[in-house]
Coordinates of C-alpha atoms in Angstrom, one line a residue:
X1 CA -16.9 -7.4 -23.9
X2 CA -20.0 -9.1 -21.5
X3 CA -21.6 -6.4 -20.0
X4 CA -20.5 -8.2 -16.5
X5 CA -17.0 -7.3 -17.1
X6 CA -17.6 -4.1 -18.6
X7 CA -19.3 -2.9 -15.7
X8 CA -16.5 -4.5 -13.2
X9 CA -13.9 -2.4 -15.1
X10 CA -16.0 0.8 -15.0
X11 CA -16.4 0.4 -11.0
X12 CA -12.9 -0.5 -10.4
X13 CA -11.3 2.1 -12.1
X14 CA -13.7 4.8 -10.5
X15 CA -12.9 3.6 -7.3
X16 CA -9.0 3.9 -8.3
X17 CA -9.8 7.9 -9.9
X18 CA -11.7 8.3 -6.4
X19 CA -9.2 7.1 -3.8
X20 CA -6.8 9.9 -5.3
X21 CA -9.6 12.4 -5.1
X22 CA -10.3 11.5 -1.7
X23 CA -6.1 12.2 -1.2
X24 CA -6.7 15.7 -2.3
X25 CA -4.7 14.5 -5.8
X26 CA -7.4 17.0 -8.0
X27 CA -7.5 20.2 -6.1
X28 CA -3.9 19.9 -5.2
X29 CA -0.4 20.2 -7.4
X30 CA 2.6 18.3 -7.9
X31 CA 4.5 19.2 -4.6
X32 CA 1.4 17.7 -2.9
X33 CA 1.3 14.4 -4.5
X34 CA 5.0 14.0 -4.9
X35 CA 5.2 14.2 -1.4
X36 CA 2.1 11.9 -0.4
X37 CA 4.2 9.4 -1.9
X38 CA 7.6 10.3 -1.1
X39 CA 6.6 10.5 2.6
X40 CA 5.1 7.3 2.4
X41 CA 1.2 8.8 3.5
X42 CA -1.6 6.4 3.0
X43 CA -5.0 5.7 4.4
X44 CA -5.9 3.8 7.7
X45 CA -7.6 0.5 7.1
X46 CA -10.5 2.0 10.3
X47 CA -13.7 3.7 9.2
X48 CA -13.7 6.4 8.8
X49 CA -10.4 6.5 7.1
X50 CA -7.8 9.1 8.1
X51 CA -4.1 9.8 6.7
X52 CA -1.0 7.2 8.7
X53 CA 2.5 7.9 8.1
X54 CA 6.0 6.8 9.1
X55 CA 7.5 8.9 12.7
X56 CA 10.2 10.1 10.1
X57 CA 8.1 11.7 7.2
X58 CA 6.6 14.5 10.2
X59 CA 10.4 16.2 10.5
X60 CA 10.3 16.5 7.0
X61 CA 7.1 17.1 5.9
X62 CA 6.8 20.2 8.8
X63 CA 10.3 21.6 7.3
X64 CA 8.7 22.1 3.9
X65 CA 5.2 23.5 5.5
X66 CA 7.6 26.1 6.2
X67 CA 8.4 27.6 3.0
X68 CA 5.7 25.9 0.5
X69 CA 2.1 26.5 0.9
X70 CA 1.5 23.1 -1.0
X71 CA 2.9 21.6 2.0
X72 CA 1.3 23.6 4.2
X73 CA -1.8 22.4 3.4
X74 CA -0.9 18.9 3.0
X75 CA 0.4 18.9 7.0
X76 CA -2.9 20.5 8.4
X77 CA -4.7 18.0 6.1
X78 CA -3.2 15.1 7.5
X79 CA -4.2 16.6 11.1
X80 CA -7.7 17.4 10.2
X81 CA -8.1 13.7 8.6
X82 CA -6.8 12.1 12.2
X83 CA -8.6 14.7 14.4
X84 CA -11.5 14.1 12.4
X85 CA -11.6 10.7 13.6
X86 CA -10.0 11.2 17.1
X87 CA -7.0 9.5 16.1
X88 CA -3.7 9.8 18.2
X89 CA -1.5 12.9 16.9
X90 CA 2.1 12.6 16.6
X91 CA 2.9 16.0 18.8
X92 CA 4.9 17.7 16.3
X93 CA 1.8 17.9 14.4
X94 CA -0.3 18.9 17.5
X95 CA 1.7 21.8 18.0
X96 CA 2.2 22.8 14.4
X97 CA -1.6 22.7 14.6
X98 CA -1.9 25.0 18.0
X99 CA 0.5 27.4 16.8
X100 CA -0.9 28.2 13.6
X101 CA -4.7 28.0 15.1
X102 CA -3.4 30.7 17.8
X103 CA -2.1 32.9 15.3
X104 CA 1.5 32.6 15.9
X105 CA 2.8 32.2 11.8
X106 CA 0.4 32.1 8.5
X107 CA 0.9 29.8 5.6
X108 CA 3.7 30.3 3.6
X109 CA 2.8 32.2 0.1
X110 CA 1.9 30.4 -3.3
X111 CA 5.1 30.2 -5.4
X112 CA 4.8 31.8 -8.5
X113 CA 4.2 30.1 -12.3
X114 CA 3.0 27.3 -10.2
X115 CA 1.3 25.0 -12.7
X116 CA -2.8 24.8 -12.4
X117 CA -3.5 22.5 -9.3
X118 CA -6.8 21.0 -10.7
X119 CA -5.6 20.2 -14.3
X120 CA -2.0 18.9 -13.1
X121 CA -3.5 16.8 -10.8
X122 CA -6.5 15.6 -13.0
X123 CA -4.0 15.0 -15.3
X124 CA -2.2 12.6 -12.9
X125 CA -5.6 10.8 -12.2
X126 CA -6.4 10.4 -15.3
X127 CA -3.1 8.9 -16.3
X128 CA -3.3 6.7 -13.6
X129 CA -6.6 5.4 -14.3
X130 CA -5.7 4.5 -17.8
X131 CA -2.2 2.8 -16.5
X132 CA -4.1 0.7 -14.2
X133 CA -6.3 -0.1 -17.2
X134 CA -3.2 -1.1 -18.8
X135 CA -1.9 -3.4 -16.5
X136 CA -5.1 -5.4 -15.6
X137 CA -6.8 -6.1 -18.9
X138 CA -6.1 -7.1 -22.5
X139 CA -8.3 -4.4 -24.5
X140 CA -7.0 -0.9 -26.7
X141 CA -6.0 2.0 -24.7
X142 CA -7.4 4.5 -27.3
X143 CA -9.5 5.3 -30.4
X144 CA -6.2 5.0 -32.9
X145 CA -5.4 1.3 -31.1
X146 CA -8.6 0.1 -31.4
X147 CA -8.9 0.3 -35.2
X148 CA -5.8 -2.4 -35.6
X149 CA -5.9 -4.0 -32.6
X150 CA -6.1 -7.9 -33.0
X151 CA -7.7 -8.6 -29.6
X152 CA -10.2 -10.0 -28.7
X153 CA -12.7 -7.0 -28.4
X154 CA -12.8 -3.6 -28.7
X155 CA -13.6 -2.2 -26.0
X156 CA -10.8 0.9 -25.3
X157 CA -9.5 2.0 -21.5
X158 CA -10.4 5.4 -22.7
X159 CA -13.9 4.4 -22.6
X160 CA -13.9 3.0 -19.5
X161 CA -12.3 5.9 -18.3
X162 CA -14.7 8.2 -19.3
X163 CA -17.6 6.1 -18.0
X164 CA -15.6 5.7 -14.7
X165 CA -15.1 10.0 -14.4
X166 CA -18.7 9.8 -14.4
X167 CA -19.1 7.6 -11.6
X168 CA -16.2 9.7 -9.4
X169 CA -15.5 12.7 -7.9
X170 CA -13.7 13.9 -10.9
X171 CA -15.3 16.0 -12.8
X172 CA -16.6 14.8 -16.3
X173 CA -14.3 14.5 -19.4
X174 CA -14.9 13.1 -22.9
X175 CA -13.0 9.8 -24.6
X176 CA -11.5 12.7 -27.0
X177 CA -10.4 14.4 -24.0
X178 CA -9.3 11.3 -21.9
X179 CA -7.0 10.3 -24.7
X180 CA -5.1 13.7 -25.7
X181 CA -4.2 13.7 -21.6
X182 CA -2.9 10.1 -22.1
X183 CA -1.0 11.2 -25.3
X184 CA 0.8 14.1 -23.8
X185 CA 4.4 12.9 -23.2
X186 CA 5.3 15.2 -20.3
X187 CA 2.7 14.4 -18.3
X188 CA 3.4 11.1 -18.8
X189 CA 7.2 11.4 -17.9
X190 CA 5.9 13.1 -14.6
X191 CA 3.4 10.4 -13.7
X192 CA 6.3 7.8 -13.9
X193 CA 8.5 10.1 -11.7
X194 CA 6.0 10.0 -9.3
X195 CA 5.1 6.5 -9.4
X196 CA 9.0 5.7 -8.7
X197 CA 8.3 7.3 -5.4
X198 CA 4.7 5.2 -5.1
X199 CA 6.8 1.7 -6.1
X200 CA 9.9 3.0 -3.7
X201 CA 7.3 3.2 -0.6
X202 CA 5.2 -0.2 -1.6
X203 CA 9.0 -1.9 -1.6
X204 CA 10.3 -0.2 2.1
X205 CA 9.2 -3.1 4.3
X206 CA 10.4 -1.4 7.2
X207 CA 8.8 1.7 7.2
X208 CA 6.7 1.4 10.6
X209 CA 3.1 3.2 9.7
X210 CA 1.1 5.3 12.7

């Protein structure tokens, strides 16, 4: 592979690992970015950036802060993004933000045999670092491919990966390690639940974003 291309691939991907970083994808679980996407949350196209959503994810999104601390956090989150930048705050959200400031109700407890939150969601990352590899370029995924792969270099998205981690947020994880994550067939399975909801929001035309 030229080293021009090589090093486009490298940047690209890191900025993919980066922008889930940035959506608190690593230090958070699944309820977290399950919900990101099936709320339809993304990023303001201002700088700074801070989180926009649909009027009817807040309802729902404030039921569940109730009851799951995952939620919890992603609600005041989403409020400290927009604040941060003096955006304009749905007043749901303002007053879930007063109330819990002034000491009126605490977050809701952890659930027990939660998953961990940083290797679920690195996981995830990882996965979809190597998916968007997948899709963009004609190369091996792994070690094992490249060895019988016909095409036209050898290049693997696992190495790319790996160079990319070390560019991110993420902290730093081998080829070896990059490709037993992509092999694990359950983590898998859940990265393509969660992509449904991802796909399902990028299709709704008519959600109307704040």
């Amino acid at each position: 592979m030229p080293l021009e291309e090589f090093e486009i691939e490298i940047q690209s991907t890191a900025n993919e690992i980066n922008k889930l970083v940035a959506s608190g994808f690593y230090g958070q679980g699944p309820d977290w970015v399950k919900a990101w996407y099936g709320l339809s949350l993304d990023w303001s196209d201002t700088d700074p950036e801070y989180v926009v959503y649909p009027p009817k994810s807040i309802d729902l999104l404030l039921k569940q802060a109730e009851s799951q601390l995952e939620m919890f956090n992603l609600a005041t989150f989403v409020v400290g993004t927009r604040l941060a930048c003096d955006a304009d705050l749905d007043p749901k959200l303002r007053e879930f933000a007063a109330e819990f400031l002034l000491g009126n109700f605490s977050p809701p407890k952890a659930r027990p045999g939660r998953p961990s939150k940083q290797t679920w969601g690195r996981d995830f990352i990882v996965i979809n670092a190597m998916s968007y590899l997948e899709m963009s370029r004609k190369g091996p995924m792994t070690q094992n491919n490249s060895r019988t792969s016909n095409r036209d270099h050898d290049t693997t998205a696992s190495e790319i990966v790996e160079a990319a981690i070390g560019r991110s947020k993420l902290p730093n994880l081998n080829r070896v390690q990059i490709e037993k994550i992509w092999a694990r067939s359950r983590s898998r399975s859940e990265y393509n639940e969660t992509r449904m909801l991802r796909d399902f929001y990028l299709l709704d035309e008519a959600n109307d974003i704040e």
